Short mmCIF file of C-alpha atoms and ligand atoms in Angstrom, two decimals:
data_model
loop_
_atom_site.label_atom_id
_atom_site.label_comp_id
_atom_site.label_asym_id
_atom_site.label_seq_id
_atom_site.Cartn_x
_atom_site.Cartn_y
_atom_site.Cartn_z
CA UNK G 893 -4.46 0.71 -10.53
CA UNK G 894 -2.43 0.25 -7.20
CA UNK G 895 0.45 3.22 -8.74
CA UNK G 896 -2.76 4.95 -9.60
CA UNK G 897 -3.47 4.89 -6.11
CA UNK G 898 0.09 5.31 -4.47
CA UNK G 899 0.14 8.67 -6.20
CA UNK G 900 -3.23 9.90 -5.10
CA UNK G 901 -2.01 8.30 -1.38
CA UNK G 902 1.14 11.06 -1.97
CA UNK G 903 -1.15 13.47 -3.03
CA UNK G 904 -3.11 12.85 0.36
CA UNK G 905 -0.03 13.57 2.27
CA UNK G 906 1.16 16.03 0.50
CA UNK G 907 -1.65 18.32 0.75
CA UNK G 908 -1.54 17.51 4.90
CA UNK G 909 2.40 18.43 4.78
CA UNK G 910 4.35 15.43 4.37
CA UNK G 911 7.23 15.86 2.09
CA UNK G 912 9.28 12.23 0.64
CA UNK G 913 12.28 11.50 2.37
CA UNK G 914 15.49 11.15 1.10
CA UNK G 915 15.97 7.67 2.58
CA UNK G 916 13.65 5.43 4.37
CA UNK G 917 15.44 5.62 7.84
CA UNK G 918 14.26 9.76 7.26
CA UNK G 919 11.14 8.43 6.92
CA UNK G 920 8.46 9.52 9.98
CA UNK G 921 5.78 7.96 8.28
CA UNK G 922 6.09 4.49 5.90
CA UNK G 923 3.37 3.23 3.97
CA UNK G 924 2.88 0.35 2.42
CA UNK G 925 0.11 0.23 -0.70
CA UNK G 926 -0.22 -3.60 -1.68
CA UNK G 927 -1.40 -6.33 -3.89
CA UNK G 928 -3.20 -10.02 -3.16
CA UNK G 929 -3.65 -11.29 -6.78
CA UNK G 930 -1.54 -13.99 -6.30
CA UNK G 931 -0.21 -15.19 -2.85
CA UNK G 932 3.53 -14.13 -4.09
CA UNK G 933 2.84 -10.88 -4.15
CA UNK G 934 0.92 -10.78 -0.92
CA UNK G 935 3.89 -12.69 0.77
CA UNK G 936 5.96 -9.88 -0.27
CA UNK G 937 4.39 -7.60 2.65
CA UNK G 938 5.12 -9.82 5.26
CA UNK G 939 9.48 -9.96 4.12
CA UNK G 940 9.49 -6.12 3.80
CA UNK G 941 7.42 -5.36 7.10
CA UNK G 942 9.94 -7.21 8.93
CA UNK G 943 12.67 -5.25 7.32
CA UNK G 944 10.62 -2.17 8.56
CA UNK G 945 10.09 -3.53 11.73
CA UNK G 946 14.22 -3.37 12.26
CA UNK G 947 14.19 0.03 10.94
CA UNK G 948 11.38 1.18 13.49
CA UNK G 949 13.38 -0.17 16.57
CA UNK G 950 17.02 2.00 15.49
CA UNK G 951 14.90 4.81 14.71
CA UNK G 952 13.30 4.51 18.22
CA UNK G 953 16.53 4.08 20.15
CA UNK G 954 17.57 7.71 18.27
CA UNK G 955 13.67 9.20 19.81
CA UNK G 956 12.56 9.36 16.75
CA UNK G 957 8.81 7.87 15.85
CA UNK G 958 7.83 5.62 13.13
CA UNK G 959 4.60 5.42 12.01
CA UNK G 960 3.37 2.14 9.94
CA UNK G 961 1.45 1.79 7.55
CA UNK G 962 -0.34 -0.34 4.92
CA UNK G 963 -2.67 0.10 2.15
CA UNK G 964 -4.54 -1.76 -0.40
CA UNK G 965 -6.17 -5.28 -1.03
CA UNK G 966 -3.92 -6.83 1.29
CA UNK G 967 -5.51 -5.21 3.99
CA UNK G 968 -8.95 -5.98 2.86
CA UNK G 969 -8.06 -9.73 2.78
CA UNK G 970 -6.19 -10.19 5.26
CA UNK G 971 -6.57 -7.59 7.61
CA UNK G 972 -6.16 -9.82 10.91
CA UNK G 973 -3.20 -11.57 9.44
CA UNK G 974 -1.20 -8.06 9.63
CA UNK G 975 -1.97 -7.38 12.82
CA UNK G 976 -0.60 -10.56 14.47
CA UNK G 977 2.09 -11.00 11.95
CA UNK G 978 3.00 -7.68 12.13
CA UNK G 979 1.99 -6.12 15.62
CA UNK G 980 4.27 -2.76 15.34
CA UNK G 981 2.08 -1.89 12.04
CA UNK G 982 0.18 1.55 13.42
CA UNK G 983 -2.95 1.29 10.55
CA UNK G 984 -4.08 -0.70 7.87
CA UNK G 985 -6.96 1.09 5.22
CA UNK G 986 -8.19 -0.85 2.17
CA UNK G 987 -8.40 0.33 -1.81
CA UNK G 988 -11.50 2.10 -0.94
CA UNK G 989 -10.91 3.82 2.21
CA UNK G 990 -7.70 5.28 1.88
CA UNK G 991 -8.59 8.99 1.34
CA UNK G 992 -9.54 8.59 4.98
CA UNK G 993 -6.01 8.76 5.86
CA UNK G 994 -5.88 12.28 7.11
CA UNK G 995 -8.42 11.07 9.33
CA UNK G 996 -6.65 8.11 10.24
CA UNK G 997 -3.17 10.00 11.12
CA UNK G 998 -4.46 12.25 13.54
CA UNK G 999 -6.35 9.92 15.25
CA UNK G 1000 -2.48 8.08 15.31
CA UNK G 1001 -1.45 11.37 16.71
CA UNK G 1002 -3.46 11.12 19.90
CA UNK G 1003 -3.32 7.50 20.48
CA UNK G 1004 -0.35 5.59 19.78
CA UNK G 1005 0.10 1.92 19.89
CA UNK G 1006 -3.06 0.04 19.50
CA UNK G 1007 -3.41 -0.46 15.09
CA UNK G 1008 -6.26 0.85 13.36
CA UNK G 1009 -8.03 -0.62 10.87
CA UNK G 1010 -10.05 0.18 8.38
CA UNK G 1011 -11.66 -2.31 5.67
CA UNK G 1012 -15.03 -0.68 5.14
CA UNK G 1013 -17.10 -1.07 1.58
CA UNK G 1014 -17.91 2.66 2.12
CA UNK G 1015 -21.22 3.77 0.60
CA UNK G 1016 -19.46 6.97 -0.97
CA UNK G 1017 -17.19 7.30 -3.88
CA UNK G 1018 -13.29 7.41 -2.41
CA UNK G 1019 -13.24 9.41 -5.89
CA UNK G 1020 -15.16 11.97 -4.45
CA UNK G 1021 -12.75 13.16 -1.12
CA UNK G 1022 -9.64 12.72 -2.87
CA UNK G 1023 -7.74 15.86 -3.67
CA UNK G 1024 -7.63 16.94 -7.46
CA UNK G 1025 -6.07 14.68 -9.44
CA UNK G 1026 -2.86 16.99 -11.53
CA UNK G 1027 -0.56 15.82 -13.78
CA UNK G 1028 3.03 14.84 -12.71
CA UNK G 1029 3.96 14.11 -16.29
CA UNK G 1030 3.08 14.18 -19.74
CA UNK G 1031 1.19 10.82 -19.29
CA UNK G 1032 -1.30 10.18 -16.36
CA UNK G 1033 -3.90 7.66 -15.17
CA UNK G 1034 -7.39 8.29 -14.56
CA UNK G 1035 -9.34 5.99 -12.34
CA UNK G 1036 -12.69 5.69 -14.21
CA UNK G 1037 -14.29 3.02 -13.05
CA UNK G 1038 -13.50 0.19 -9.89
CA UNK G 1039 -14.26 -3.03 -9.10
CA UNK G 1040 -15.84 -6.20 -10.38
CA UNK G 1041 -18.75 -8.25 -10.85
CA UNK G 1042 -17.16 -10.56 -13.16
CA UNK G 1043 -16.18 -13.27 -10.60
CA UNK G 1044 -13.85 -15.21 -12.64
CA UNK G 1045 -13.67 -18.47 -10.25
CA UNK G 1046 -9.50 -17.57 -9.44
CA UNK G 1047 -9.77 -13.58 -8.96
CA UNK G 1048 -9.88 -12.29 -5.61
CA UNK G 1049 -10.54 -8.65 -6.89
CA UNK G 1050 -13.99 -9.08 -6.45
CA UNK G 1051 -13.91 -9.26 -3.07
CA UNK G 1052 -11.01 -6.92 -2.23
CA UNK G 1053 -12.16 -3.97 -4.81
CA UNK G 1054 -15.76 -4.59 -4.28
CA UNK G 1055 -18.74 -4.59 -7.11
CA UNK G 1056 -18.03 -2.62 -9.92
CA UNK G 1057 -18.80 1.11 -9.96
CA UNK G 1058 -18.60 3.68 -12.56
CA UNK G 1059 -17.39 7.40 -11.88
CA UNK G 1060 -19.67 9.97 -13.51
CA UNK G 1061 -18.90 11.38 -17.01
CA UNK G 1062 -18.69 14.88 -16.04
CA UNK G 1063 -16.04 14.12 -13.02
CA UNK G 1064 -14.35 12.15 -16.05
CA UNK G 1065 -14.47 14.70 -18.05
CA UNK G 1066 -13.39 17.66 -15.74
CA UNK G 1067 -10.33 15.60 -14.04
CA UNK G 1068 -8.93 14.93 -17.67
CA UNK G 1069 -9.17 18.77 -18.99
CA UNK G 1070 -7.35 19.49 -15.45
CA UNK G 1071 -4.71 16.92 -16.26
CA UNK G 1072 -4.50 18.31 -19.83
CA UNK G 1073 -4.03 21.72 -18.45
CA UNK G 1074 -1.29 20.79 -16.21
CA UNK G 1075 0.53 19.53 -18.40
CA UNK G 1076 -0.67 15.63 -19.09
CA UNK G 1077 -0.53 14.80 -23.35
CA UNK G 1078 -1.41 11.18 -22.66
CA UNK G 1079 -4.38 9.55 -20.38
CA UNK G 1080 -4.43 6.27 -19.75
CA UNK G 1081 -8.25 5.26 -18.28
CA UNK G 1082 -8.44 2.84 -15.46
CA UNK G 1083 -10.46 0.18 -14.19
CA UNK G 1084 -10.79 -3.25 -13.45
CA UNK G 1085 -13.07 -4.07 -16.35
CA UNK G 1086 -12.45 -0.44 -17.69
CA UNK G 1087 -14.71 -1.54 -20.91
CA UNK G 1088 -17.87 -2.29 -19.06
CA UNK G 1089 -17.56 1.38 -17.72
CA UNK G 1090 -20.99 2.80 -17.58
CA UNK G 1091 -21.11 6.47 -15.53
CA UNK G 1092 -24.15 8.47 -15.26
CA UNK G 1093 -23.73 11.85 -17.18
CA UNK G 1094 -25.46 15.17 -16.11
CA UNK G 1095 -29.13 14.16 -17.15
CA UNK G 1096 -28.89 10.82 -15.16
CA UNK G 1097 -28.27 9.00 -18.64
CA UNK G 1098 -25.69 6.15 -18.15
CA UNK G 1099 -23.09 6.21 -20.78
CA UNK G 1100 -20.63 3.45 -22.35
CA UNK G 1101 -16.44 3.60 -22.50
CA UNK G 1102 -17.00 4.58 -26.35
CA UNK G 1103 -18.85 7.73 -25.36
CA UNK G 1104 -16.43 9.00 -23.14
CA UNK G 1105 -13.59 7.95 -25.40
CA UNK G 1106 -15.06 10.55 -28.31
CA UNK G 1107 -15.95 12.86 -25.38
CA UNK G 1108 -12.33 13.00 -24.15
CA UNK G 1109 -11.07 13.20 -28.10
CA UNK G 1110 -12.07 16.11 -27.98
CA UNK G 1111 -9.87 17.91 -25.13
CA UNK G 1112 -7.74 20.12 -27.24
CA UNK G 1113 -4.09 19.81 -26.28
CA UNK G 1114 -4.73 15.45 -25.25
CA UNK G 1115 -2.74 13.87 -27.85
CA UNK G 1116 -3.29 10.43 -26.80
CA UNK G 1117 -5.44 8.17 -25.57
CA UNK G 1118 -5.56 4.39 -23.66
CA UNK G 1119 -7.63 2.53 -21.63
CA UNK G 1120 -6.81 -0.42 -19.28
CA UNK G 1121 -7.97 -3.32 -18.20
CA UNK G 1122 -10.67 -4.56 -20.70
CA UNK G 1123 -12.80 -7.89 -20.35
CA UNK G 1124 -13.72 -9.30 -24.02
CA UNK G 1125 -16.99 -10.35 -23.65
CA UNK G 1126 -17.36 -6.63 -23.19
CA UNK G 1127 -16.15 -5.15 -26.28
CA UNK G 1128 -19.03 -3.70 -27.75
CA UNK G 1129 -19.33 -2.58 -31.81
CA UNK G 1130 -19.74 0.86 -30.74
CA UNK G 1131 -15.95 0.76 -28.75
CA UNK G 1132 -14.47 -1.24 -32.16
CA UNK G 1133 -15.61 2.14 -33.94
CA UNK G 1134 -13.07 3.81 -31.59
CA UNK G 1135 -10.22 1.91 -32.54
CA UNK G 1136 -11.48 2.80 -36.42
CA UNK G 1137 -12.52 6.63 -35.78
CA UNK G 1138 -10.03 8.23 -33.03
CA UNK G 1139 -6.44 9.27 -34.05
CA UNK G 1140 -5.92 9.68 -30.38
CA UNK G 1141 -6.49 6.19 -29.40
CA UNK G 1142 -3.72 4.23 -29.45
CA UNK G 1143 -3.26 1.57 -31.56
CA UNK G 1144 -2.73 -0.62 -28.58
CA UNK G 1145 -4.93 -2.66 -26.82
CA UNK G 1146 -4.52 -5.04 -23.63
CA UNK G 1147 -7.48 -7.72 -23.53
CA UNK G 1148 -6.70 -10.94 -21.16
CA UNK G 1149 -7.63 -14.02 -22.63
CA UNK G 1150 -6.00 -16.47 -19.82
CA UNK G 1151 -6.67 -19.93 -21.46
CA UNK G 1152 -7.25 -20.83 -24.74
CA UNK G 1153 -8.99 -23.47 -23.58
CA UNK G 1154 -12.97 -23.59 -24.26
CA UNK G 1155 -13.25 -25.80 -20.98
CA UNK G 1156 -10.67 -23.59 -18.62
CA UNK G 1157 -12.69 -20.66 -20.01
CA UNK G 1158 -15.82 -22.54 -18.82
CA UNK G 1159 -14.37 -23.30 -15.09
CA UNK G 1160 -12.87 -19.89 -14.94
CA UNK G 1161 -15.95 -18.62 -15.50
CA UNK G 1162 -15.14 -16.20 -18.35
CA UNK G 1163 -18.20 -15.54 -20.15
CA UNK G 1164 -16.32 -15.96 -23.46
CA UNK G 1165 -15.12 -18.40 -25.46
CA UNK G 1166 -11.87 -18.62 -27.22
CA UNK G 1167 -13.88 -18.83 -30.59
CA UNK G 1168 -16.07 -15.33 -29.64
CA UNK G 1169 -12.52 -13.68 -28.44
CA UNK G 1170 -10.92 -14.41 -31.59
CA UNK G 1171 -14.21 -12.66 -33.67
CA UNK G 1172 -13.16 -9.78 -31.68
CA UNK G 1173 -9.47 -9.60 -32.78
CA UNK G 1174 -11.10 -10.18 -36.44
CA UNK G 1175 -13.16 -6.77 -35.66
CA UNK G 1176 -10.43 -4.77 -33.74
CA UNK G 1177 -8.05 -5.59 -36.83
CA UNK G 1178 -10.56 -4.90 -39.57
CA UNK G 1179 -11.58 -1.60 -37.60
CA UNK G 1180 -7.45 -0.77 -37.23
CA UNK G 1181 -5.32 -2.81 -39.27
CA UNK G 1182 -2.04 -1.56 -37.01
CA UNK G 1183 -3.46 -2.74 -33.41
CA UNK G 1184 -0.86 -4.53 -31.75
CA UNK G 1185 -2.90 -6.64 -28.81
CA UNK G 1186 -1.33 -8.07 -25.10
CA UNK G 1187 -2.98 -10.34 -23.10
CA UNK G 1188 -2.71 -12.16 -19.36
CA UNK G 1189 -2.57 -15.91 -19.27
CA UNK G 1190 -2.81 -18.35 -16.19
CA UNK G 1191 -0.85 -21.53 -16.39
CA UNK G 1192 -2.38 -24.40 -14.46
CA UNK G 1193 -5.82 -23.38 -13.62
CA UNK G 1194 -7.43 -26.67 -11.88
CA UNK G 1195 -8.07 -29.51 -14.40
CA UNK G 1196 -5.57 -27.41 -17.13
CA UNK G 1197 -4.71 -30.99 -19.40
CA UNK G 1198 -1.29 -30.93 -21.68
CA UNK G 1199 -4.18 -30.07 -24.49
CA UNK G 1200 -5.73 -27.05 -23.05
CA UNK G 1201 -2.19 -26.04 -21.87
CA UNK G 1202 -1.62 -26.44 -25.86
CA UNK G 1203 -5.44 -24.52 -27.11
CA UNK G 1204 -3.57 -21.80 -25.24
CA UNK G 1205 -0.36 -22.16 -26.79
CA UNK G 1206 -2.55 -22.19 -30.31
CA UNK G 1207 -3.57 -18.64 -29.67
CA UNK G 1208 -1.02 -16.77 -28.51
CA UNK G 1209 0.48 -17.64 -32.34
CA UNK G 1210 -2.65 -17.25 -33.71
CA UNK G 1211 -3.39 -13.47 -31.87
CA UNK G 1212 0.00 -12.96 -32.51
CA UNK G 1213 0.41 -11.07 -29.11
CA UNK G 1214 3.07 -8.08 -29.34
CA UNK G 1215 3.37 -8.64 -25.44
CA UNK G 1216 1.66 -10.20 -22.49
CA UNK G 1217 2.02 -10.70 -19.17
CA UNK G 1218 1.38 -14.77 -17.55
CA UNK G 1219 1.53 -16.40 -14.26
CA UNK G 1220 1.22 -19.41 -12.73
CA UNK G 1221 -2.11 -20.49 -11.19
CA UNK G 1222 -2.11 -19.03 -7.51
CA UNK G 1223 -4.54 -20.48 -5.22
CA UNK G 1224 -6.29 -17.46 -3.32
CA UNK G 1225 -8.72 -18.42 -0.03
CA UNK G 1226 -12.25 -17.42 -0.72
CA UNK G 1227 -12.15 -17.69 -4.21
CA UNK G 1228 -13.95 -20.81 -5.65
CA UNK G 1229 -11.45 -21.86 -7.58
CA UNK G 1230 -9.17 -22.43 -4.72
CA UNK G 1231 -10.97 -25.33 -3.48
CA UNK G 1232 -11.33 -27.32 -6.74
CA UNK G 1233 -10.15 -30.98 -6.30
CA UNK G 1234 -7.65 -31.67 -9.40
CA UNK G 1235 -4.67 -28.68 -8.61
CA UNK G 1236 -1.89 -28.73 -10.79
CA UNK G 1237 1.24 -30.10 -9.59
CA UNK G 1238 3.76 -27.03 -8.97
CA UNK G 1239 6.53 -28.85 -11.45
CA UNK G 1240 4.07 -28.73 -14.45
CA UNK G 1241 3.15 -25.16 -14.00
CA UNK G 1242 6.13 -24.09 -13.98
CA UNK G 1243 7.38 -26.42 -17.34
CA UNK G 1244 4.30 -24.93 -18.90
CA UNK G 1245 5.07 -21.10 -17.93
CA UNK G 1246 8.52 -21.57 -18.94
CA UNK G 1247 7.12 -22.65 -22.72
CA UNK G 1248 4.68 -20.14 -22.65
CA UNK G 1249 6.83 -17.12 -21.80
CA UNK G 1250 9.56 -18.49 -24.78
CA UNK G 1251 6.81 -18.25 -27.02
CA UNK G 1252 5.61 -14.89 -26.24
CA UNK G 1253 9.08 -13.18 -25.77
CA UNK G 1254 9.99 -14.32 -29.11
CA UNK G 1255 7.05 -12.70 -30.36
CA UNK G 1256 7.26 -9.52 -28.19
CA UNK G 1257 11.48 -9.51 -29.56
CA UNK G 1258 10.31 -10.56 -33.89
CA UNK G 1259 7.76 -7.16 -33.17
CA UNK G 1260 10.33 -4.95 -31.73
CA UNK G 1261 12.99 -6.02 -34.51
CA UNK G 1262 10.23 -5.06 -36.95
CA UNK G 1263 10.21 -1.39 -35.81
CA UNK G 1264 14.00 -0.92 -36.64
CA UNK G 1265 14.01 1.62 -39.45
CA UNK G 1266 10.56 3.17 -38.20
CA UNK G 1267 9.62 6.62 -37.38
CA UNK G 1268 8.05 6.29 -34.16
CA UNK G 1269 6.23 9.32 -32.18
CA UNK G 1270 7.50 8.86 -28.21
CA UNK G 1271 6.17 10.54 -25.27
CA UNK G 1272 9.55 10.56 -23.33
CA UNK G 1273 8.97 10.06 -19.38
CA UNK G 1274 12.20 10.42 -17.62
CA UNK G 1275 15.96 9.94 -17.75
CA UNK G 1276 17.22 6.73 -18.66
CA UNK G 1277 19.68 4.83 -16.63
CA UNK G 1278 22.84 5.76 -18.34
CA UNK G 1279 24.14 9.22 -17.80
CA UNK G 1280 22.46 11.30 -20.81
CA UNK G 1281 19.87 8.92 -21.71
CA UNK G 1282 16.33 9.55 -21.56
CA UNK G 1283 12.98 7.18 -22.15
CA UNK G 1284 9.58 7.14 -23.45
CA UNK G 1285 6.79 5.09 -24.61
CA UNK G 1286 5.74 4.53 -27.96
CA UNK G 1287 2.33 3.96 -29.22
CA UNK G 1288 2.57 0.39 -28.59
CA UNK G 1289 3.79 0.85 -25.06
CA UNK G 1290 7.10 -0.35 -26.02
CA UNK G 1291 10.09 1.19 -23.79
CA UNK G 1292 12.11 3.35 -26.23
CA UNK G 1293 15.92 4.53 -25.10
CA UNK G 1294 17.49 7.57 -27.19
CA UNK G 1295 20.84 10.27 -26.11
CA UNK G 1296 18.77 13.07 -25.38
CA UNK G 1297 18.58 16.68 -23.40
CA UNK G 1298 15.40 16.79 -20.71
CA UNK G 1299 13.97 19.29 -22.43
CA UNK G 1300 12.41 16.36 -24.79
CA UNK G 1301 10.73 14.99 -21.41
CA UNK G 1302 7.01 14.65 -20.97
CA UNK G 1303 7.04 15.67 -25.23
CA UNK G 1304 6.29 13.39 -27.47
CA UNK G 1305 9.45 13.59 -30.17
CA UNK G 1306 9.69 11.32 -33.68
CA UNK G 1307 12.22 8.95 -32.79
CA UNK G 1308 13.77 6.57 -35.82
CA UNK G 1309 14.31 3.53 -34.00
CA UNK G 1310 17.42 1.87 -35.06
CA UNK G 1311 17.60 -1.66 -32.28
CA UNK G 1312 15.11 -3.24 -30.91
CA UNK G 1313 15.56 -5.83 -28.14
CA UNK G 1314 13.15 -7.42 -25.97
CA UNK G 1315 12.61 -5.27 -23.58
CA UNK G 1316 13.50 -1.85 -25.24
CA UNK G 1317 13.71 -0.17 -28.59
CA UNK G 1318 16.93 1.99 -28.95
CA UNK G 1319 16.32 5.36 -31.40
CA UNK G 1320 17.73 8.40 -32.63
CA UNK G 1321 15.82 11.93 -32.12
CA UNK G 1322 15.09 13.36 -35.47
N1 5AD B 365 -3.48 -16.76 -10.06
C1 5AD B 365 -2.72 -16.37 -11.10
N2 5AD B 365 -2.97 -15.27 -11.82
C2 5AD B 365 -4.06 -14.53 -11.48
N3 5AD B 365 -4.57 -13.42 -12.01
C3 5AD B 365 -5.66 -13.06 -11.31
N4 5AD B 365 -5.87 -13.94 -10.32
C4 5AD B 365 -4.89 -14.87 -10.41
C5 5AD B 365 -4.57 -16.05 -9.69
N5 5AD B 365 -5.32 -16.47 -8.66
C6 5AD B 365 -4.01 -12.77 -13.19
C7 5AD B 365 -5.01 -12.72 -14.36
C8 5AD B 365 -5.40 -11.27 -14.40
C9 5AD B 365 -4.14 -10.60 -13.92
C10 5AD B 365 -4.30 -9.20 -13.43
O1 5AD B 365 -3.69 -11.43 -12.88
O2 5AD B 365 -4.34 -13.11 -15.53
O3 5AD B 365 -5.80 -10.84 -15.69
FE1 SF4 B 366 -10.68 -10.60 -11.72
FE2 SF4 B 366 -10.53 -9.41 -14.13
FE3 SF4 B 366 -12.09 -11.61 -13.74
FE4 SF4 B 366 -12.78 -9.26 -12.66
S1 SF4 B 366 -12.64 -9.76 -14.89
S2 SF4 B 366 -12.84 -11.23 -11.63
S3 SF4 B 366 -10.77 -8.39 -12.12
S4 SF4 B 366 -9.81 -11.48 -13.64
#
């Protein structure tokens, strides 16, 4: 979601003038668009603002003026924080308030030196004042729905994305056919809990993900389809069907499980068990035998014993995960989970990430080996890293390297995949 919304911030600025710089001691403006799911990633702001802040003084000694910047669910959390941590930042706008930057710049313009900001739940749809939304690539996001109501007791999204809101199915509708046109063969729908997506269409009739996923099926020239994040408890029958019915969809789906503990589950507040989550799997791989499934895990959630740590451990080899992502618990102010009394020492977190990441890499590399000798269709994105290289995606998401011209980028080429590591899948064109 938060590259999702760096490119619509560019395509703000854009649209007022701004061009990128080459370097960021060119740069006249700097902006910042950030994160607060866990506190590393928040702490990250602070080191590169003062890296900034140097960069603002030599640019000042040359006359030139810096404008600061920063964006996203930092700013929503911990909006007072920046300002006395970081008292040369010139504005700070939340996830929901940034296409008031145009706004926000000129009134920089005329008054220099005091910060503004901005943390506003606005009552309008940001979706609604943001310039259209055209492809940059043969694969694009589209924000359909934002927010959360889930409040799973460790998540601060709630409170920095706000309730959940859907965007309507025509706007859907019309901002795909305009990426399609443009160029875009891929769209990848976004949201927090993209699944329990419910936009109004034209009669005022609210409508589920699985509607708008045969709706968008039909754009002629959209080749494939994702969407991202999905919460399990809200995987409906009708969205299995997808997976069964739609060539476009991808046979690829990410759905967070965090514990495999029934009692974690409980204290997380995850209105699932491990038990129901695993009946969904069953369906998903009845409806598409080929699915390949990812997950998120937390490590350490308050009260986590050596035997939930190993309930979790139990699933990933029972799901069978192709790839997932997993962190260590982060403690995040406001969130209820925060406050519990039996926190897991920082020592065993760690022991238990490190086992849980061994696991799921040699999973993630035993899948990738598999797809030597495979045909695979890539969308390729951009040049590799090695002189005459170029990458793509393959249905499963996997990063796929072949020797290629750039004519083959943002087209989705068969590709026989001859190594597969863990992070990549090496191919030949055919
Ligand atoms: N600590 C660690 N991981 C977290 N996530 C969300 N909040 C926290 C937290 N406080 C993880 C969840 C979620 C992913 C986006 O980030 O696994 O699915
Ligand atoms: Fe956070 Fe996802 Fe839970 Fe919502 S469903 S509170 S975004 S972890």
């Amino acid at each position: 979601m938060n590259v999702y919304d760096s490119g619509r911030i560019a395509d703000i600025l854009e649209n007022m003038g701004y061009i990128a710089a080459e370097t960021i001691q060119d740069a006249d403006l700097i902006l910042f668009n950030t994160c607060h799911i866990r506190e590393k990633a928040a702490e990250k702001l602070f080191s590169d603002l003062g890296r900034i802040e140097i960069i603002k003084n030599e640019r000042a000694e040359k006359g030139l003026d810096t404008t600061i910047g920063v964006v996203g669910c930092v700013v929503q959390a911990e909006d007072e924080q920046i300002s006395k941590r970081a008292p040369y930042v010139d504005f700070a706008t939340g996830p929901l308030t940034y296409y008031r930057l145009p706004e926000i710049l000129q009134k920089i313009a005329r008054k220099k030196g005091e910060c503004i900001i901005d943390t506003d739940f606005p009552a309008e749809s940001k979706f609604d004042y943001l310039p259209q939304n055209k492809a940059k690539g043969g694969c694009s996001y589209l924000a359909i729905q934002e927010g959360c109501n889930n409040f799973c007791t460790y998540c601060i999204v709630p409170y920095t994305r706000g309730v959940e809101t859907s965007r309507p199915i025509e706007d859907v509708i019309n901002e795909a056919k305009r990426l399609v046109e443009t160029g875009t063969l891929e769209i990848n729908l976004l949201g927090q809990n993209v699944n329990s997506y419910h936009g109004e269409d034209s009669a005022g009739k609210e409508r589920s993900l699985a509607y708008l996923l045969n709706k968008l099926a039909e754009i002629e020239g959209l080749q494939r389809l994702r969407y991202t994040t999905s919460y399990p408890a809200d995987v409906t029958d009708e969205l299995i069907d997808c997976h069964r019915n739609l060539k476009k969809l991808m046979p690829y789906l990410h759905l967070p499980l965090q514990s495999g503990s029934d009692k974690i589950l409980k204290a997380m507040n995850r209105r699932h068990t491990s038990g129901q989550y695993l009946e969904v799997i069953e369906k998903l791989k009845e409806a598409n035998p080929d699915i390949g499934l990812s997950s998120d895990f937390i490590v350490g959630f308050p009260g986590e014993t050596d035997e939930d740590f190993q309930a979790t451990m139990d699933m990933v080899k029972k799901v069978n995960y192709i790839q997932a992502f997993s962190f260590k618990y982060s403690r995040r102010a406001g969130t209820p989970a925060a406050i519990y009394p039996n926190q897991v020492d920082e020592k065993i977190k760690k022991e238990r990430l490190e086992i849980l990441q061994d696991q799921l890499f040699s999973q993630q590399l035993r899948f990738n080996k598999d797809c030597v000798g495979k045909i695979v269709p890539v969308l390729f994105e951009s040049k590799g890293r090695k002189n005459g290289e170029i990458f793509g995606r393959s249905p499963y998401m996997q990063t796929v390297v072949v020797k290629g011209g750039d004519d083959n980028i943002n087209q989705i080429r068969q590709v026989e995949i001859i190594k597969g590591g863990m992070n990549s899948l090496s191919g030949i064109i055919k």
